[in-house]
PDB file of C-alpha atoms in Angstrom:
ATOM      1  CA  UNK J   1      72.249 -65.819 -13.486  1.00 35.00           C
ATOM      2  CA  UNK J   2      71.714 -67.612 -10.306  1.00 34.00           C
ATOM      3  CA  UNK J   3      74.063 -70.513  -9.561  1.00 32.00           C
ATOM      4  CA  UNK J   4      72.578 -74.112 -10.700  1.00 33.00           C
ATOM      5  CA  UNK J   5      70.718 -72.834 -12.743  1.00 35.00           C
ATOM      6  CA  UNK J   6      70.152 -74.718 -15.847  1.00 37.00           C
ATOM      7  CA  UNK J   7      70.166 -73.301 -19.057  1.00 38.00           C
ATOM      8  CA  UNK J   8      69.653 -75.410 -21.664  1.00 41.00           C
ATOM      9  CA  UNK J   9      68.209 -75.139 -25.480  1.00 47.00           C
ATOM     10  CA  UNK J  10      65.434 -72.771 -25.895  1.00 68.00           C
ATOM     11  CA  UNK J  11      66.929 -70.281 -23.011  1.00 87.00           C
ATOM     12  CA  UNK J  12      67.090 -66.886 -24.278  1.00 94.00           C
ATOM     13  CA  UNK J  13      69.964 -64.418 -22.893  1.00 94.00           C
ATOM     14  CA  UNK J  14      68.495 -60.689 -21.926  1.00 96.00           C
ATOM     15  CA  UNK J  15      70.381 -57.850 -21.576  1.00 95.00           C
ATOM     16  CA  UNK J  16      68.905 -54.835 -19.746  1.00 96.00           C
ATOM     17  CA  UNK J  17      67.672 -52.258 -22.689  1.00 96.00           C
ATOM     18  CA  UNK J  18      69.172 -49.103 -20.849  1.00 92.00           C
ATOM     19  CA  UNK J  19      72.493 -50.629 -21.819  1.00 89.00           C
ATOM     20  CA  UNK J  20      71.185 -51.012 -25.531  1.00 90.00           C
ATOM     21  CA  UNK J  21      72.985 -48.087 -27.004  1.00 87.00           C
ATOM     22  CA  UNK J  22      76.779 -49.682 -25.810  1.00 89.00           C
ATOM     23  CA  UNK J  23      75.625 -53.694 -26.464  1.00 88.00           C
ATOM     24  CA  UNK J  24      77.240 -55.442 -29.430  1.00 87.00           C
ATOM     25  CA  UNK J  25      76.055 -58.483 -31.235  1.00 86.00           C
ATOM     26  CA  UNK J  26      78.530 -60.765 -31.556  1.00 87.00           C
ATOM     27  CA  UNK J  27      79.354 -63.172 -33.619  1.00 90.00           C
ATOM     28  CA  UNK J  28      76.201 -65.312 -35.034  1.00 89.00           C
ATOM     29  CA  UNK J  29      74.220 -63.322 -32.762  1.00 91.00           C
ATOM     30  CA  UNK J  30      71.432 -60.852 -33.483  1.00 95.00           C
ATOM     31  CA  UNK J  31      69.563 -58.170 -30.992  1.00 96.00           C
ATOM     32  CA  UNK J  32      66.155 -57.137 -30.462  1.00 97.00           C
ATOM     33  CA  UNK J  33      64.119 -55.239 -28.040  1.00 98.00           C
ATOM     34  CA  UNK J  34      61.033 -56.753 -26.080  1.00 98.00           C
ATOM     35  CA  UNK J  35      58.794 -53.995 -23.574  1.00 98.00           C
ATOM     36  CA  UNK J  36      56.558 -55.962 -21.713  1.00 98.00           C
ATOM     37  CA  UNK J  37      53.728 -54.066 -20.092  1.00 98.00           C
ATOM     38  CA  UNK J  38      51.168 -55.421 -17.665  1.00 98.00           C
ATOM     39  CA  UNK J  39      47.693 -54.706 -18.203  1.00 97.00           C
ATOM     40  CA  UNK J  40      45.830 -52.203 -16.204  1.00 97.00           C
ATOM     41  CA  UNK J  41      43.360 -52.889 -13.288  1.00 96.00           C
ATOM     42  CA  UNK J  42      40.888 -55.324 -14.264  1.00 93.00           C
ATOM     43  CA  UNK J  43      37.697 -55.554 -12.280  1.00 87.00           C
ATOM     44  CA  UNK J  44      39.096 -59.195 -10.759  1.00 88.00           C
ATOM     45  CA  UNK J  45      41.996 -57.335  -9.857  1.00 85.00           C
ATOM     46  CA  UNK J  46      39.422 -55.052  -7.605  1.00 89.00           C
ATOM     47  CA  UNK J  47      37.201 -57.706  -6.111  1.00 75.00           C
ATOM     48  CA  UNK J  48      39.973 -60.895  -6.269  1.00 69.00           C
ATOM     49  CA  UNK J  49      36.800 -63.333  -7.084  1.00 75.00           C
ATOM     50  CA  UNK J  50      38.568 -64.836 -10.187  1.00 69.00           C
ATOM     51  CA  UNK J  51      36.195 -67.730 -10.443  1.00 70.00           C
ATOM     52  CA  UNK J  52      32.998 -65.421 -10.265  1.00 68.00           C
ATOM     53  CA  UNK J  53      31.203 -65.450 -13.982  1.00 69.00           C
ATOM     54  CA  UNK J  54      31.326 -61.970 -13.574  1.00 74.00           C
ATOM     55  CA  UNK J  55      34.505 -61.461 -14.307  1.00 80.00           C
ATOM     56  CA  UNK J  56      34.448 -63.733 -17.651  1.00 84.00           C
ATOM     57  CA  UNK J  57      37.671 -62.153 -19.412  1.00 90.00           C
ATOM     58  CA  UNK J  58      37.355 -59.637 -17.162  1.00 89.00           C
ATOM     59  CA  UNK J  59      37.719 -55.848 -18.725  1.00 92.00           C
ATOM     60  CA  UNK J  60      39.436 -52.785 -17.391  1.00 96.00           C
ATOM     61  CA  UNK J  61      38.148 -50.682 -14.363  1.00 96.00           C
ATOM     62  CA  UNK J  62      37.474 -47.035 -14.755  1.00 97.00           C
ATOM     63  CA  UNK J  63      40.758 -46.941 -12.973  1.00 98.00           C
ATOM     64  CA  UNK J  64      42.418 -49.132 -15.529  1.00 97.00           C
ATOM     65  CA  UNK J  65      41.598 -46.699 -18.086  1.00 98.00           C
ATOM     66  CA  UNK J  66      43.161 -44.142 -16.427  1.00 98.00           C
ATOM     67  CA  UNK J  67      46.409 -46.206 -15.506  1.00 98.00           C
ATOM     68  CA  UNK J  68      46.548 -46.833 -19.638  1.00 98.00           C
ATOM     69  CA  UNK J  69      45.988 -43.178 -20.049  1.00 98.00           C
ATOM     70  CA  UNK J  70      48.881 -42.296 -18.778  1.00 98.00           C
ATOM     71  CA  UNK J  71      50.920 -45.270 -20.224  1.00 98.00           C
ATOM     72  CA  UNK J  72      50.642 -44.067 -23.269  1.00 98.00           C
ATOM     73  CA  UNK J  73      52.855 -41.222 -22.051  1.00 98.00           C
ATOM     74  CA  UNK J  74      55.223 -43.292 -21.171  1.00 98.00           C
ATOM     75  CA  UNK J  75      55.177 -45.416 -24.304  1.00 98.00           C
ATOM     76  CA  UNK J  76      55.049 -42.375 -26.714  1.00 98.00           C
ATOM     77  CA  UNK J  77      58.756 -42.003 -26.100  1.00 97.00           C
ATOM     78  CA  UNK J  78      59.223 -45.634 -27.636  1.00 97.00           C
ATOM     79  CA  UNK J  79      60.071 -44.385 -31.205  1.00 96.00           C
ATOM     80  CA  UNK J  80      61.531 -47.325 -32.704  1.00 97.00           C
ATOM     81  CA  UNK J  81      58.891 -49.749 -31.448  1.00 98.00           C
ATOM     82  CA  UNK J  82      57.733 -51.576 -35.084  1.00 98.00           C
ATOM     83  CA  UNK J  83      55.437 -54.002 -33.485  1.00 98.00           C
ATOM     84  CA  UNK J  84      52.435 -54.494 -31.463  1.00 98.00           C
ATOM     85  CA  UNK J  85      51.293 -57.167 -29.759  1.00 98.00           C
ATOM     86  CA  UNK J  86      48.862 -58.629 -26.996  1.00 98.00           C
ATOM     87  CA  UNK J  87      47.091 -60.932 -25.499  1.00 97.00           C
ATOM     88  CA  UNK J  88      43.610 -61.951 -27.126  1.00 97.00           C
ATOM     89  CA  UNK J  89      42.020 -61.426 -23.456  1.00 96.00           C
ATOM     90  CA  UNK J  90      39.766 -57.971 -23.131  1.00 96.00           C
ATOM     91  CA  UNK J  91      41.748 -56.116 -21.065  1.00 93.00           C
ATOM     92  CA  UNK J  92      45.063 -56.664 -22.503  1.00 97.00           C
ATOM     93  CA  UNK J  93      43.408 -55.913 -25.700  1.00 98.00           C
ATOM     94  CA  UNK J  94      41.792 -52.131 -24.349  1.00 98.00           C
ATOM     95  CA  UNK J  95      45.496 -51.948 -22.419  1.00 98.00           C
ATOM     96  CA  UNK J  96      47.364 -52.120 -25.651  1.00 98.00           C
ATOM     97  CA  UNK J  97      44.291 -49.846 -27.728  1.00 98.00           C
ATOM     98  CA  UNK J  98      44.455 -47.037 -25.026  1.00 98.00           C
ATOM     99  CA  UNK J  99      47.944 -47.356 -24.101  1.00 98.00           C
ATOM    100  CA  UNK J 100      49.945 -47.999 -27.029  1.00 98.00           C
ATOM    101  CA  UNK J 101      48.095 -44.904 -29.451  1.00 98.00           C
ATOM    102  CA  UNK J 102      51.624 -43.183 -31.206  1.00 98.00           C
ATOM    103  CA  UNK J 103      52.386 -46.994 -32.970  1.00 98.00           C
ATOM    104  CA  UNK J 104      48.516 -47.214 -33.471  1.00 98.00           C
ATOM    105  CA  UNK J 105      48.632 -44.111 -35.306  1.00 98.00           C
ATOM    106  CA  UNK J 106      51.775 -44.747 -37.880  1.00 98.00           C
ATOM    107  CA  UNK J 107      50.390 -48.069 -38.856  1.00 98.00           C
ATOM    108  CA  UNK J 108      53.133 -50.555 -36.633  1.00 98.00           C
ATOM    109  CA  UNK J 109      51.368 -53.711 -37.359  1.00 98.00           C
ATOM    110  CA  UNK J 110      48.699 -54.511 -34.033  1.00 98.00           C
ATOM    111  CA  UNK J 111      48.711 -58.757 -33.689  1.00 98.00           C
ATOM    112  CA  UNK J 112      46.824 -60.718 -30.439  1.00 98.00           C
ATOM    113  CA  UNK J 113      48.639 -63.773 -29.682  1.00 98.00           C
ATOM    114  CA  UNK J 114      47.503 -66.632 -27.643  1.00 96.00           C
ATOM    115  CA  UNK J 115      50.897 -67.489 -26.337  1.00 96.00           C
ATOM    116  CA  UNK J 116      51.531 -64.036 -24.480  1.00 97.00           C
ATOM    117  CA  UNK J 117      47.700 -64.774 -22.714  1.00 93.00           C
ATOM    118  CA  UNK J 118      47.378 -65.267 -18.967  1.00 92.00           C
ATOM    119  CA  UNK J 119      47.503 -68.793 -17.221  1.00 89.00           C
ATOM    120  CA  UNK J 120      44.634 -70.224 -17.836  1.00 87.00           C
ATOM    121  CA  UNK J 121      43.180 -71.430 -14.284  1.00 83.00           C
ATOM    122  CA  UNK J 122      40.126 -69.529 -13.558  1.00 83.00           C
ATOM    123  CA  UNK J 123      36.999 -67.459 -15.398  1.00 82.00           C
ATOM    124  CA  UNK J 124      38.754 -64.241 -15.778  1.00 86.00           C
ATOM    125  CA  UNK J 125      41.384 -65.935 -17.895  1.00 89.00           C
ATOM    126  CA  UNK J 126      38.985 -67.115 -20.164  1.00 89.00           C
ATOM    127  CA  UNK J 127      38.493 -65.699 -23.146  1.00 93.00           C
ATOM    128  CA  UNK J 128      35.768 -64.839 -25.404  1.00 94.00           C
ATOM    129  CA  UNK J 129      35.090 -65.976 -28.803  1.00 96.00           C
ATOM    130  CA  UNK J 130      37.351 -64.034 -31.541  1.00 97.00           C
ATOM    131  CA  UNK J 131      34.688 -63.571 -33.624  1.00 96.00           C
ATOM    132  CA  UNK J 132      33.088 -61.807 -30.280  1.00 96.00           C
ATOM    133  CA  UNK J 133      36.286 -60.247 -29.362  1.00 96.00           C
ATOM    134  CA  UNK J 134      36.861 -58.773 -33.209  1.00 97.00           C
ATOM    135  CA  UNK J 135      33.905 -57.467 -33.412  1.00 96.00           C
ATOM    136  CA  UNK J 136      35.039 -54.674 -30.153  1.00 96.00           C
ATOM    137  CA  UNK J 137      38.589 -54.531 -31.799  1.00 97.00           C
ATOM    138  CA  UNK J 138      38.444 -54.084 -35.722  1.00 96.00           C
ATOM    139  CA  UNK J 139      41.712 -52.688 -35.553  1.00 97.00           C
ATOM    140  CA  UNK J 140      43.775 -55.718 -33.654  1.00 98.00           C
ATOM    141  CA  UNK J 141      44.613 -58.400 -36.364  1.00 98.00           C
ATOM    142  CA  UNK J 142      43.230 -61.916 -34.633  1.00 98.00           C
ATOM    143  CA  UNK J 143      44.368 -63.623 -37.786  1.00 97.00           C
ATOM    144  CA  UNK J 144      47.401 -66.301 -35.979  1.00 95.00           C
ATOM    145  CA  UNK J 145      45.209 -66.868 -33.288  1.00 93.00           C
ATOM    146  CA  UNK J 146      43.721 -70.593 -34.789  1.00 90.00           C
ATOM    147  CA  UNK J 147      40.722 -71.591 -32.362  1.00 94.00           C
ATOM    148  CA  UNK J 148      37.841 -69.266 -32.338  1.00 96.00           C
ATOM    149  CA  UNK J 149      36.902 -70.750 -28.952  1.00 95.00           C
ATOM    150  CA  UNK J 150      38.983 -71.054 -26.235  1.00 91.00           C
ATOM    151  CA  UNK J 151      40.835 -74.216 -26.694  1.00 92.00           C
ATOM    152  CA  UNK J 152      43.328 -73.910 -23.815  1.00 90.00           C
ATOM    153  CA  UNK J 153      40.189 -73.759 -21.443  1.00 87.00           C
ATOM    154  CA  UNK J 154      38.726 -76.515 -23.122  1.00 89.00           C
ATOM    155  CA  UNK J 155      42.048 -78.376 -22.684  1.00 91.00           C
ATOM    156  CA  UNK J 156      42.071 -78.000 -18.851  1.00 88.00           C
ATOM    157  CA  UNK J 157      38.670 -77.935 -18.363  1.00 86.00           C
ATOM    158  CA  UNK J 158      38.520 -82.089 -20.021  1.00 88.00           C
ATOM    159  CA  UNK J 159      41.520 -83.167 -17.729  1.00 86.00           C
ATOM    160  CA  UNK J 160      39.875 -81.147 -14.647  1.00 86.00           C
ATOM    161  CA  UNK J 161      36.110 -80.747 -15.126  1.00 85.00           C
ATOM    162  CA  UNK J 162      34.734 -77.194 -14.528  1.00 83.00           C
ATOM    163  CA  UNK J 163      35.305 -74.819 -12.225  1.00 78.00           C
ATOM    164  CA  UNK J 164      32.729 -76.266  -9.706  1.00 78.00           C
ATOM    165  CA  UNK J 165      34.358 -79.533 -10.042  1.00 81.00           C
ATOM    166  CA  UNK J 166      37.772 -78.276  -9.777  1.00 78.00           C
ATOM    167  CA  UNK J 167      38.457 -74.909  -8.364  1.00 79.00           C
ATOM    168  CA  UNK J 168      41.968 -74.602  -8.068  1.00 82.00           C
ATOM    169  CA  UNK J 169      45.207 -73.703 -10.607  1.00 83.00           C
ATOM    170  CA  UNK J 170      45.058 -75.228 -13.756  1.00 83.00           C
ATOM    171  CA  UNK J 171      47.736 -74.071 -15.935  1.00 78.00           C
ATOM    172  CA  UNK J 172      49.738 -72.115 -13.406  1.00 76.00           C
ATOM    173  CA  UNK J 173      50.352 -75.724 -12.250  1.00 76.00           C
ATOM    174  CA  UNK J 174      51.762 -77.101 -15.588  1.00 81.00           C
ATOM    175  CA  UNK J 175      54.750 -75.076 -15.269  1.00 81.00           C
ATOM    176  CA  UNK J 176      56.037 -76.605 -18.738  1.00 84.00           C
ATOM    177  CA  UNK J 177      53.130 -75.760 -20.714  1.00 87.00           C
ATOM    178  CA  UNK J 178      53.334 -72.243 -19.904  1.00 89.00           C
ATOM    179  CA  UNK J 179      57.260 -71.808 -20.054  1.00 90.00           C
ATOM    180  CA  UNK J 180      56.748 -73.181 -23.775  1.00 90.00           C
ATOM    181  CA  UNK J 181      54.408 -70.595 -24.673  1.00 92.00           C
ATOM    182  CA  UNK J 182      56.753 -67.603 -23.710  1.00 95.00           C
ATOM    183  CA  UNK J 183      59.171 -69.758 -25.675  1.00 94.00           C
ATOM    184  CA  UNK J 184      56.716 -69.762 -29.139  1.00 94.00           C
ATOM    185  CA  UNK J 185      56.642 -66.272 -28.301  1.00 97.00           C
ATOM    186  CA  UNK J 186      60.076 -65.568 -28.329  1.00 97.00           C
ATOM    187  CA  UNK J 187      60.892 -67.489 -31.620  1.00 95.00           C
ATOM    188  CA  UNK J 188      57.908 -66.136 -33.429  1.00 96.00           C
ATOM    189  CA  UNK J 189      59.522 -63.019 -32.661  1.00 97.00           C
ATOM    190  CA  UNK J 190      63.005 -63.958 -33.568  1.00 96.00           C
ATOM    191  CA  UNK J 191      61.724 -65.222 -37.108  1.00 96.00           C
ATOM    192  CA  UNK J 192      59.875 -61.468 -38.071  1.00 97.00           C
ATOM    193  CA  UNK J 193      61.705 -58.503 -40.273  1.00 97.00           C
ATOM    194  CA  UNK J 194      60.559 -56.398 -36.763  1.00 98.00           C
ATOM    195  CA  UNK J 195      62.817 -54.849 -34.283  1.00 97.00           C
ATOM    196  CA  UNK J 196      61.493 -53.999 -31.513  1.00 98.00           C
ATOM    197  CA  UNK J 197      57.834 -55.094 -29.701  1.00 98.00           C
ATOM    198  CA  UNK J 198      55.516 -53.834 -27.667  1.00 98.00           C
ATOM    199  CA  UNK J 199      54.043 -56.494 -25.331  1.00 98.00           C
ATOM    200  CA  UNK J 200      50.428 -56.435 -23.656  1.00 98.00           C
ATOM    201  CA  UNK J 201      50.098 -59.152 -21.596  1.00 98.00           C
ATOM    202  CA  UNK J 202      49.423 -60.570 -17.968  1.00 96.00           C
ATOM    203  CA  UNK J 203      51.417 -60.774 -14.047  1.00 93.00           C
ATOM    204  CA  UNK J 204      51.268 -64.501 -13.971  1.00 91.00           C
ATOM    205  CA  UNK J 205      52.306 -64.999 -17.507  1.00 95.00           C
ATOM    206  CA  UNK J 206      55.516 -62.452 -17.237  1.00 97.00           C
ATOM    207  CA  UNK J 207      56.267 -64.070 -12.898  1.00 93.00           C
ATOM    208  CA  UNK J 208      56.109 -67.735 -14.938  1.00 91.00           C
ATOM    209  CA  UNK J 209      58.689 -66.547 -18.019  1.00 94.00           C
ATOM    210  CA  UNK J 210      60.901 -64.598 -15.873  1.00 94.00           C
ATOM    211  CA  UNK J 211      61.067 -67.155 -13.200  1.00 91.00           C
ATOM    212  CA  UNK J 212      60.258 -70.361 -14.254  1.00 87.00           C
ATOM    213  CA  UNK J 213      63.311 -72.973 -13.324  1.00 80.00           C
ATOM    214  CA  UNK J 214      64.815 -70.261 -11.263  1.00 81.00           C
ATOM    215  CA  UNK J 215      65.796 -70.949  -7.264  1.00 75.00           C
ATOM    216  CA  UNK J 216      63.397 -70.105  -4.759  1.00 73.00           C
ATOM    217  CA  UNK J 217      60.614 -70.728  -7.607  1.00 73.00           C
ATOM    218  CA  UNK J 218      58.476 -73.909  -6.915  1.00 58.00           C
ATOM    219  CA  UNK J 219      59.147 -75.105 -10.365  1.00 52.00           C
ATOM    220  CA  UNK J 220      62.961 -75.557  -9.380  1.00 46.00           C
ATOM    221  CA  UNK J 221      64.528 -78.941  -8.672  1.00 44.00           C
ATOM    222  CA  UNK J 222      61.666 -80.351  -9.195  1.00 44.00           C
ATOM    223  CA  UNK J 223      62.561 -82.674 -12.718  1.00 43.00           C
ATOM    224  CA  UNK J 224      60.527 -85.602 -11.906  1.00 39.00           C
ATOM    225  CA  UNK J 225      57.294 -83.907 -11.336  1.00 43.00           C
ATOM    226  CA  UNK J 226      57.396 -81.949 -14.496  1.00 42.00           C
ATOM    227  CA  UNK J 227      58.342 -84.372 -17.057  1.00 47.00           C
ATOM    228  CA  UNK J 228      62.128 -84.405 -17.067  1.00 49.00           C
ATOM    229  CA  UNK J 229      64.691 -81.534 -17.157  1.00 54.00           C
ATOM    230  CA  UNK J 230      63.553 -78.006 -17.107  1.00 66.00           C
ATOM    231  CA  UNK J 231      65.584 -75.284 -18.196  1.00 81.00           C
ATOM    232  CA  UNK J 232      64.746 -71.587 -17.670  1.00 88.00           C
ATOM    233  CA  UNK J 233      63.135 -69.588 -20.213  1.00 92.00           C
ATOM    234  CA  UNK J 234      65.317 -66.367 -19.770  1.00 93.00           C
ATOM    235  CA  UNK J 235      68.905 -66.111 -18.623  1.00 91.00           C
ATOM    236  CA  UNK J 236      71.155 -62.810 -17.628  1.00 91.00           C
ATOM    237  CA  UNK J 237      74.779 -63.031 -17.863  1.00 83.00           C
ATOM    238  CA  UNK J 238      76.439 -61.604 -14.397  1.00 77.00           C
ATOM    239  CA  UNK J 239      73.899 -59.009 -13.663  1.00 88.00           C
ATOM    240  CA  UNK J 240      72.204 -59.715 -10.572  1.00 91.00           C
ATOM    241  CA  UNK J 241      70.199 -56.431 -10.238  1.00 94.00           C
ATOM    242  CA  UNK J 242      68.753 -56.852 -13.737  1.00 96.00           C
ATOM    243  CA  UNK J 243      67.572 -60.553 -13.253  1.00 93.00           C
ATOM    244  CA  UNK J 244      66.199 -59.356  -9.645  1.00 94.00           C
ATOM    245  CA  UNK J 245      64.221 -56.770 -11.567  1.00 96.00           C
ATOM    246  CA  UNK J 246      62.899 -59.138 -13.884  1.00 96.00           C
ATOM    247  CA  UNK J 247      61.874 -61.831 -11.410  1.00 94.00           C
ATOM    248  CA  UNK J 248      59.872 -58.934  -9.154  1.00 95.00           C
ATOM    249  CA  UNK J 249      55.949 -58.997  -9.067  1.00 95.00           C
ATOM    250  CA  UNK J 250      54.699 -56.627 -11.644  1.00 97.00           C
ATOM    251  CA  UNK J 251      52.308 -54.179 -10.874  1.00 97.00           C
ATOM    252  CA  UNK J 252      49.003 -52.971 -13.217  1.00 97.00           C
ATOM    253  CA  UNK J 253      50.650 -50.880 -16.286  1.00 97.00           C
ATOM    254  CA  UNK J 254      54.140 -51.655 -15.449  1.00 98.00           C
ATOM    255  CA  UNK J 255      56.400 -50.872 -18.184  1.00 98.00           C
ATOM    256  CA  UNK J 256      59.953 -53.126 -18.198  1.00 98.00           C
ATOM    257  CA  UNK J 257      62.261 -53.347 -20.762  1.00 98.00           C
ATOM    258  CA  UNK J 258      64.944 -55.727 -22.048  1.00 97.00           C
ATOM    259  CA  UNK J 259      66.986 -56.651 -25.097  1.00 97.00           C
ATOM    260  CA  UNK J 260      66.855 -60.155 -26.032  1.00 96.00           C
ATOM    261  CA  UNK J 261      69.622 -62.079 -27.965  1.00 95.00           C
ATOM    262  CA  UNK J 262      68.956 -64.378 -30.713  1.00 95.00           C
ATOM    263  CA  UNK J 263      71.555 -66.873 -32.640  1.00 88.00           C
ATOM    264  CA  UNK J 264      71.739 -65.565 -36.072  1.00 76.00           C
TER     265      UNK J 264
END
């Protein structure tokens, strides 16, 4: 953990998950595993116009495909994994269907979630309908997500106006809004029978989680402005290398790992 840091109420303590098979819960405390994974290339990712209507919940590039392709490789040799869950956004949704097909098949339960979804500041982190959206996916459950529009747009877009009106960050500058949906997450989490998860979800929602309240993140020191204290979301004990890891930009279909400790 860096120094100053605060870590407060509602900070979870990750361990890295290579280390799983020597960690030890200790007293009152309980462990579970959490693999995040990026979503592939979207087609903002290739053109970087995330306002442009075109990319409305943008999908995944022929490209993308293949980058999920060979994720599910990779995630085939997750054999324990009795979860699935992602982001109600397109192409977390075809990340998660193409990349995540061994769980699929034996039946792990397959759950979109609003609070892993990306910031919401421009049209490619909009989402469609879920009646729209279930329709393409019969097989993801869309029952806990409550709104079948996109309320979280609709909140921003009410303080802020549209995007013609207003075209800069929305949510990706309410720092607290966003660090207390990777919080739901985590509790939601820590209250199911399930072990271990399999996360599809988004590069600005995994930088805000991993760093938010951190030094050298603009969130840090910086009390006043956001509303009072602000505690991080996430907090290593002593391991410098494995928060570093964490905290790095994530690439399209990046796999990373960690245990996560909960209080019993």
């Amino acid at each position: 953990m860096c120094p100053n840091t605060t870590i407060a109420r509602g900070s979870y303590e990750i361990r890295p998950y290579e280390a799983l098979a020597d960690l030890v819960a200790g007293p009152g405390e309980r462990l579970k595993v959490v693999h995040f994974v990026r979503h592939g290339q979207g087609t903002h990712n290739v053109e970087g116009d995330y306002r442009s209507m075109q990319h409305f919940d943008a999908a995944l590039t022929p490209y993308g495909i293949e980058q999920c392709e060979a994720l599910a490789v990779k995630t085939s040799l997750l054999s324990k994994v009795d979860l699935l869950v992602t982001s109600p956004l397109t192409r977390c949704i075809q990340t998660a269907s193409i990349g995540f097909p061994k769980q699929q098949q034996a039946g792990v339960p397959f759950i979109a979630l609003e609070s892993v979804r990306e910031t919401v500041n421009f049209s490619c982190d909009r989402r469609r309908s879920i009646r729209e959206v279930a329709k393409n996916f019969p097989t993801v459950d869309f029952s806990q997500t409550e709104d079948d529009e996109d309320s979280v747009w609709g909140k921003y877009e009410k303080l802020f106006g549209d995007q013609e009106a207003y075209d800069k960050e929305r949510e990706s500058d309410d720092h607290l809004a966003v660090a207390e949906r990777a919080r739901t997450f985590f509790a939601w989490f820590g209250d199911r029978a399930e072990q271990e998860v399999l996360v599809s979800t988004h590069s600005a929602f995994l930088h805000h989680l991993f760093n938010h309240a951190q030094p050298g993140y603009v969130a840090y020191n910086r009390t006043e402005a956001f509303g009072g204290d602000v505690a991080t979301v996430v907090h290593t004990t002593g391991n410098d290398a494995f928060e570093k890891h964490m905290r790095a930009r994530w690439e399209n279909c990046e796999l990373r790992s960690m245990v996560i400790v909960y209080d019993s």
